[in-house]
Tab-separated table of C-alpha atoms and ligand atoms in Angstrom:
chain	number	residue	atom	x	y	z
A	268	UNK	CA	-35.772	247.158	78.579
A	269	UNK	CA	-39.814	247.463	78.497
A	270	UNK	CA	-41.636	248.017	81.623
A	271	UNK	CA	-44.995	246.272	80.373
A	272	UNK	CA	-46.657	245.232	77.255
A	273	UNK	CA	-50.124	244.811	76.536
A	274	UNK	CA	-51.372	242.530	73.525
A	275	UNK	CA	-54.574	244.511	72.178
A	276	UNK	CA	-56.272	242.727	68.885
A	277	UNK	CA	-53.446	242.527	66.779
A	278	UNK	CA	-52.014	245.785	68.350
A	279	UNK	CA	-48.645	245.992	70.279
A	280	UNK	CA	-48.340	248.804	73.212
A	281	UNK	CA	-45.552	248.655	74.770
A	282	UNK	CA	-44.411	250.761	77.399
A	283	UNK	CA	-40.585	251.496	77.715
A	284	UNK	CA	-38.146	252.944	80.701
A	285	UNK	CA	-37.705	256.758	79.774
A	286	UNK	CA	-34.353	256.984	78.777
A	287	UNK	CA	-34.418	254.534	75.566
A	288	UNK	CA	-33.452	256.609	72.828
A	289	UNK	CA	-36.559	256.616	70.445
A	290	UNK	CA	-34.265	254.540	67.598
A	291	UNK	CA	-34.210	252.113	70.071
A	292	UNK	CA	-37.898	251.682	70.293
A	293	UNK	CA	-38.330	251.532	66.619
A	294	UNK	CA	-35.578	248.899	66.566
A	295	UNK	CA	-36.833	246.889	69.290
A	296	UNK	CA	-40.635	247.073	67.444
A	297	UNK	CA	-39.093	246.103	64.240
A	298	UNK	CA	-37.688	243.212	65.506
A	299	UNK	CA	-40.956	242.293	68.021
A	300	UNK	CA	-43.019	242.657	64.627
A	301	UNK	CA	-40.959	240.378	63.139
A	302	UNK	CA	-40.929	237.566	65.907
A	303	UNK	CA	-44.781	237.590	66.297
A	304	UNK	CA	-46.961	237.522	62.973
A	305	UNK	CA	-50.192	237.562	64.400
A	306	UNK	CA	-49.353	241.758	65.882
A	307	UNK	CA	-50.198	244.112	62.676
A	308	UNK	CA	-49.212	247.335	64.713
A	309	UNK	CA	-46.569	248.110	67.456
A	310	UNK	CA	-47.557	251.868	69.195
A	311	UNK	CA	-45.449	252.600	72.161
A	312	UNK	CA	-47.685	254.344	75.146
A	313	UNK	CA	-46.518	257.719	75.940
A	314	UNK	CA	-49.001	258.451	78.842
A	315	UNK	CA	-50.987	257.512	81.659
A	316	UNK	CA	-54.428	256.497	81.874
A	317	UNK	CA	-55.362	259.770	82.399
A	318	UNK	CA	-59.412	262.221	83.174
A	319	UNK	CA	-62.275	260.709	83.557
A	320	UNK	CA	-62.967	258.782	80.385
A	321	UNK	CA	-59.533	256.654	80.998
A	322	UNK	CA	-57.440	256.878	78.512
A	323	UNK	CA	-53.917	257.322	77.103
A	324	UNK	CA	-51.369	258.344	74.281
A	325	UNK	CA	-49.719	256.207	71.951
A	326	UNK	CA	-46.859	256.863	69.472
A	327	UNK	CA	-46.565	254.983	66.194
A	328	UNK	CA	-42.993	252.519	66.136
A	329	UNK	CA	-43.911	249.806	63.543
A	330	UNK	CA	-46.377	247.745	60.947
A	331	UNK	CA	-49.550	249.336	59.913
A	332	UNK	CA	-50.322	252.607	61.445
A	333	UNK	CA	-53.684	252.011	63.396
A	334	UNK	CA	-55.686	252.392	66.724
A	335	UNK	CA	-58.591	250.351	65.931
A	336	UNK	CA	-58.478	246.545	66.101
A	337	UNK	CA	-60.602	243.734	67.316
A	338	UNK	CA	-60.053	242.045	70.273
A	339	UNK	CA	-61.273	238.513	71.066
A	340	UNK	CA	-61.819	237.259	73.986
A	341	UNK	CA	-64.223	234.391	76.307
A	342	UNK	CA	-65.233	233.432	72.874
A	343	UNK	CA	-66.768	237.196	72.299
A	344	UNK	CA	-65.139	240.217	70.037
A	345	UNK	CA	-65.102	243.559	70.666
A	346	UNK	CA	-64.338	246.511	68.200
A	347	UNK	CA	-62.530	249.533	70.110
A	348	UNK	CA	-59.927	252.065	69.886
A	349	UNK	CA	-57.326	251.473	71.914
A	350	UNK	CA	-56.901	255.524	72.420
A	351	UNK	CA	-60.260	256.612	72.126
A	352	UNK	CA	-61.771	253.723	74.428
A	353	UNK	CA	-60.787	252.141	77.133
A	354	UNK	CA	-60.092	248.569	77.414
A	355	UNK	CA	-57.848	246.145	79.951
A	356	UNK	CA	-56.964	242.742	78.183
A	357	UNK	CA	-55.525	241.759	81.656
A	358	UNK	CA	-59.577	241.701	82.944
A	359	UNK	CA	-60.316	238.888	80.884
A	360	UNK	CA	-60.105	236.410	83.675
A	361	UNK	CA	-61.900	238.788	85.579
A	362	UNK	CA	-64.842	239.153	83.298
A	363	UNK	CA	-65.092	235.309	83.377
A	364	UNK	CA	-65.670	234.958	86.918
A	365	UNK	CA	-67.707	237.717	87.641
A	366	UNK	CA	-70.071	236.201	84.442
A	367	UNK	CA	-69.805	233.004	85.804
A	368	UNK	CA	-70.983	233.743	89.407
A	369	UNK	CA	-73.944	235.739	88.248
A	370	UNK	CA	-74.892	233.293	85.733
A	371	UNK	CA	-75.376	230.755	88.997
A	372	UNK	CA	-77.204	232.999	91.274
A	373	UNK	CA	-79.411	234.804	88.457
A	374	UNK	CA	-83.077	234.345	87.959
A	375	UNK	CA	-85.226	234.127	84.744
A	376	UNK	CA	-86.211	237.906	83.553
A	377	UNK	CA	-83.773	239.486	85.712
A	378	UNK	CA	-82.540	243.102	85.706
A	379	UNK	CA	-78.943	244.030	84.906
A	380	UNK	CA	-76.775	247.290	85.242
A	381	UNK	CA	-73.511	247.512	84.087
A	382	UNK	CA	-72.154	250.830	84.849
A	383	UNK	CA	-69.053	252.758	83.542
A	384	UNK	CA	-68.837	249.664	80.842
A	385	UNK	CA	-66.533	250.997	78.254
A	386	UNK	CA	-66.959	249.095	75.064
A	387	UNK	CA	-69.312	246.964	76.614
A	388	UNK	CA	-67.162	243.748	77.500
A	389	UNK	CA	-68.961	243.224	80.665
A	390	UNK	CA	-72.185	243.127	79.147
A	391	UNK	CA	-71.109	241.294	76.306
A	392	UNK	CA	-69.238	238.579	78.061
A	393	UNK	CA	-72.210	237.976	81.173
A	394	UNK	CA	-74.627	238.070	78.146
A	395	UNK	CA	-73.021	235.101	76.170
A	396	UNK	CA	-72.966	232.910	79.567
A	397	UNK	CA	-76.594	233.562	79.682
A	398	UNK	CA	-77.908	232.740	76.545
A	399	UNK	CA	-75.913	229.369	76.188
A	400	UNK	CA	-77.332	228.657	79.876
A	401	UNK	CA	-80.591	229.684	78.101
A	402	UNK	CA	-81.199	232.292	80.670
A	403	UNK	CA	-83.145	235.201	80.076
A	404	UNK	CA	-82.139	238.765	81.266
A	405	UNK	CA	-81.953	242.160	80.326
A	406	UNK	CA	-78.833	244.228	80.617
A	407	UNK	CA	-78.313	248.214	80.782
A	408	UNK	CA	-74.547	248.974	79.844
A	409	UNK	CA	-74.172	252.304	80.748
A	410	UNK	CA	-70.952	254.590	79.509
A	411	UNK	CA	-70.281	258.578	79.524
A	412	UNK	CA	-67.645	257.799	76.278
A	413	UNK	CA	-69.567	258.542	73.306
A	414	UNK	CA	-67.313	256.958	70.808
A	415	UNK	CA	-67.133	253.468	73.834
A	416	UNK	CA	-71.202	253.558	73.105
A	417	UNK	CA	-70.992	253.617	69.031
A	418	UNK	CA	-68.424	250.447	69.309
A	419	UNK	CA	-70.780	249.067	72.122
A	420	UNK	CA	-73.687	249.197	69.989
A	421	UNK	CA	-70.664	247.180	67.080
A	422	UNK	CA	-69.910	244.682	69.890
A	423	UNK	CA	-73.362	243.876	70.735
A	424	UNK	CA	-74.411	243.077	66.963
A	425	UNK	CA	-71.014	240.672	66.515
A	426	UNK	CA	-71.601	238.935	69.493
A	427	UNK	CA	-75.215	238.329	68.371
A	428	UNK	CA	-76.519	239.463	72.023
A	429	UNK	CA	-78.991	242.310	70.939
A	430	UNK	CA	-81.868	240.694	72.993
A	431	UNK	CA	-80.418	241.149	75.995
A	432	UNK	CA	-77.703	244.165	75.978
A	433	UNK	CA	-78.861	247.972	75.637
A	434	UNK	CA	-76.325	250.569	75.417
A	435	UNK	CA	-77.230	253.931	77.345
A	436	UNK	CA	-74.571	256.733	76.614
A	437	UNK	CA	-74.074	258.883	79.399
A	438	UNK	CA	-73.209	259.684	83.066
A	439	UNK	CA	-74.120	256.608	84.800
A	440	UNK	CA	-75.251	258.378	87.971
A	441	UNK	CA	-78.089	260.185	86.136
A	442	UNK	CA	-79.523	257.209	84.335
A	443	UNK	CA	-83.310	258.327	83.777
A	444	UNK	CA	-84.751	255.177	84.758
A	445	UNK	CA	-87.333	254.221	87.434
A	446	UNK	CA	-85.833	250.612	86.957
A	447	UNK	CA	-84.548	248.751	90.378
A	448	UNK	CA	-82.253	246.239	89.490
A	449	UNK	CA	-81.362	242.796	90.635
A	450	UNK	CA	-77.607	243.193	90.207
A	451	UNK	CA	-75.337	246.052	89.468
A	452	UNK	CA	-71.746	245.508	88.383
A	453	UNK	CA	-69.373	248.965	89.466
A	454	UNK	CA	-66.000	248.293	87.401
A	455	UNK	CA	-65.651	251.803	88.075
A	456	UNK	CA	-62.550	254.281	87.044
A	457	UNK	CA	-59.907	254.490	89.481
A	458	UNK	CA	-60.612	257.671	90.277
A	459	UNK	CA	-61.592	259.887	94.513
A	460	UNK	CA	-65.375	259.620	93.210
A	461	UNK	CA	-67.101	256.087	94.403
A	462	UNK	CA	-70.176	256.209	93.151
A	463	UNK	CA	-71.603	254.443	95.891
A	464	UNK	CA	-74.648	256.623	96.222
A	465	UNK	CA	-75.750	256.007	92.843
A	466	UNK	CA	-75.812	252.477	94.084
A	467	UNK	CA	-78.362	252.778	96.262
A	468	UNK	CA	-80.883	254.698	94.212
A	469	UNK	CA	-80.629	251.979	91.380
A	470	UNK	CA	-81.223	248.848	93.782
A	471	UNK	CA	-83.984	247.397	95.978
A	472	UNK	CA	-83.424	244.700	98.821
A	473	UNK	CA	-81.516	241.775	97.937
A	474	UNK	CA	-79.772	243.723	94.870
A	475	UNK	CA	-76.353	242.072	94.395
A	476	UNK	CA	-73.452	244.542	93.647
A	477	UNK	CA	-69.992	243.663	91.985
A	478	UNK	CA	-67.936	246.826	92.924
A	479	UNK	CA	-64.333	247.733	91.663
A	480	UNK	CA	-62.237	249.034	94.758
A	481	UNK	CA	-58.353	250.356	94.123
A	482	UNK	CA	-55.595	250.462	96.668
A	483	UNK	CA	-55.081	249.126	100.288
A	484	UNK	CA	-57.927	246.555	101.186
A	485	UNK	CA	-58.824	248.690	104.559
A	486	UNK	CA	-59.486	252.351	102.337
A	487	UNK	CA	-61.555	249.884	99.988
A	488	UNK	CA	-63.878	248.737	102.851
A	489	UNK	CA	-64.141	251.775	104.628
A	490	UNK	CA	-65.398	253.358	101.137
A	491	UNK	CA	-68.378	250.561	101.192
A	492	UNK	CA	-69.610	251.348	104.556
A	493	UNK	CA	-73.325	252.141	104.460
A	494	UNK	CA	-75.473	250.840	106.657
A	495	UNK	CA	-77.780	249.696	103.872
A	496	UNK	CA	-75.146	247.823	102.214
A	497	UNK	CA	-73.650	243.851	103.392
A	498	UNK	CA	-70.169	242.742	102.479
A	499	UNK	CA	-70.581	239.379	101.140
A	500	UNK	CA	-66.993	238.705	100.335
A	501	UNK	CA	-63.654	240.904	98.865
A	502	UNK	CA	-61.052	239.413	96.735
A	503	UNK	CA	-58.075	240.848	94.688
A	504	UNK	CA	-59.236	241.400	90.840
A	505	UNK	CA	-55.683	241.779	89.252
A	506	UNK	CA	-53.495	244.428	89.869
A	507	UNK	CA	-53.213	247.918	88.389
A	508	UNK	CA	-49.338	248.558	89.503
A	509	UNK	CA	-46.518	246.688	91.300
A	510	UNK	CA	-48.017	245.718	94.420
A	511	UNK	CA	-51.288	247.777	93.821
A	512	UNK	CA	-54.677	245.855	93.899
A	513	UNK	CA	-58.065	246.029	92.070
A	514	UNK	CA	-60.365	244.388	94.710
A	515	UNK	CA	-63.912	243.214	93.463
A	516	UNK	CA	-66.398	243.614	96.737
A	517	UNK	CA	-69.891	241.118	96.189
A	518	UNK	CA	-72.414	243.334	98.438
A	519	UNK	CA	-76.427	243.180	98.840
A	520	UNK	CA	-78.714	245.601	99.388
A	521	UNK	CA	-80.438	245.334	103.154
B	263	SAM	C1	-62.086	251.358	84.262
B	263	SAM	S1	-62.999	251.747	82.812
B	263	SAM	C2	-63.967	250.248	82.698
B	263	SAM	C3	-64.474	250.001	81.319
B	263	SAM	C4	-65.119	248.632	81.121
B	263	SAM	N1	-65.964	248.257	82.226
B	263	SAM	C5	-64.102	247.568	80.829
B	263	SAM	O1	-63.972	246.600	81.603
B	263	SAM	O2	-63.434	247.666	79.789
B	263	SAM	C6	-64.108	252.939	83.378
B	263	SAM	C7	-65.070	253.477	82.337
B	263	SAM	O3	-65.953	254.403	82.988
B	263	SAM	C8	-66.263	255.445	82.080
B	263	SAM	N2	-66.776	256.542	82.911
B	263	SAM	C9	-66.115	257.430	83.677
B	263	SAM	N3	-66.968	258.217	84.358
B	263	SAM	C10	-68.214	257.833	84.005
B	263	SAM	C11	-69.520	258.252	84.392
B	263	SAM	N4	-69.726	259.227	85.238
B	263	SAM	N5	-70.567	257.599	83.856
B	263	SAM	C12	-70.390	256.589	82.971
B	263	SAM	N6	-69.183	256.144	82.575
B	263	SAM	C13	-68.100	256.752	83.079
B	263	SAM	C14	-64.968	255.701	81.342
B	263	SAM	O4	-65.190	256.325	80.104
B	263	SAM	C15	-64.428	254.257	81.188
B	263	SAM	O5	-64.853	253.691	79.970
């Protein structure tokens, strides 16, 4: 009936086979509204994630016609628009363990870059973990998606995490910074470009990177190799089709 469903704030996007009639879809939203009181909205996406700012179409079926919620999640909240911005619910478990690991490993006063970091839930989420671990740090979330940045800058006041999270709109391979950082999260767009270069010019010697690979394990190592650049581990980070993998690659700096 629907090939996936994703459960955004109290908004509903559902994604159906192509040849449901559109009655049906209003029918079957109707009835989904219904069932689950805490969904407001029920928009049925019409496209891919699609260019370089990652996003898609949606079509209004049922409740209150929106696209802006509030999504909660690791005890944080983040304002967004789920056309305008983009933002994976399913990376929730994701952004836990990447926040937990660096809030082991970190150091007092340390450096952070978050590139390509949407509506800031990276950020957000590693920022929370270390201020109740009373760990001090400062974080760069970088983002090309104007409209991501002014619901960054939102999502940094609501989750009370102004001293430690900056928002920098803009491409995050031209960050005008003379900064090196300690670590560098990459949950990059699935798109040819790796950014890996940009990498390198941001880091020093022992920077720790958390990079965002897509496809078959062996095209996701091969587009790491650098001689300047250590493979501490790879492990699957969710998937982004049937049988498709995100991997997350933990890396230093040589
Ligand atoms: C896969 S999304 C990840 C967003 C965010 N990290 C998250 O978990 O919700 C990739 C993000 O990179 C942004 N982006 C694409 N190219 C960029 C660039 N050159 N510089 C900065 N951000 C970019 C897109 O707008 C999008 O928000």
């Amino acid at each position: 009936m629907r090939k996936s469903i994703d459960l955004i704030g109290d908004i509903a996007i559902i994604k159906f086979h192509n040849f449901y009639p559109f009655l049906f879809k209003k029918i079957y939203a109707y009835f989904f509204l219904k069932k689950h009181k805490e969904i407001k909205t029920i928009l049925e996406k019409t496209t891919d994630i699609k260019g370089r700012l990652r996003r898609f179409k949606t079509k209004f079926l049922a409740g209150e016609n929106k696209r802006e919620t509030i999504h909660k999640e690791n005890y944080c909240s983040f304002y967004l628009n789920v056309e305008e911005t983009y933002f994976s619910p399913r990376l929730a478990h994701e952004r836990f363990l990447t926040a937990e690991e660096i809030s082991k490993e970190i150091k007092q006063n340390s450096k952070i870059l978050v590139m390509f970091a949407g509506v800031s839930p990276y950020p957000i989420v590693l920022a929370k973990f270390l201020k109740n671990k009373g760990i001090k740090a400062k974080i760069i979330s970088s983002e090309l998606n104007k409209k991501a940045c002014v619901y960054g800058k939102k999502n940094v006041l609501l989750n009370k995490v102004q001293n430690y999270v900056e928002i920098l709109q803009g491409d995050s391979r031209k960050i005008k910074t003379k900064e090196k950082f300690d670590i560098i999260l990459m949950p990059r767009p699935n798109l040819k470009e790796t950014f890996i270069d940009s990498i390198l010019k941001y880091g020093k010697r022992g920077t720790l990177i958390y990079y965002h690979g897509f496809g078959v394990k062996e095209k996701v190592l091969k587009e790491v190799r650098n001689k300047r650049l250590k493979i501490i581990y790879i492990r699957k980070a969710g998937d982004i089709a049937p049988k498709k993998w995100r991997w997350l690659i933990k890396m230093k700096i040589l």
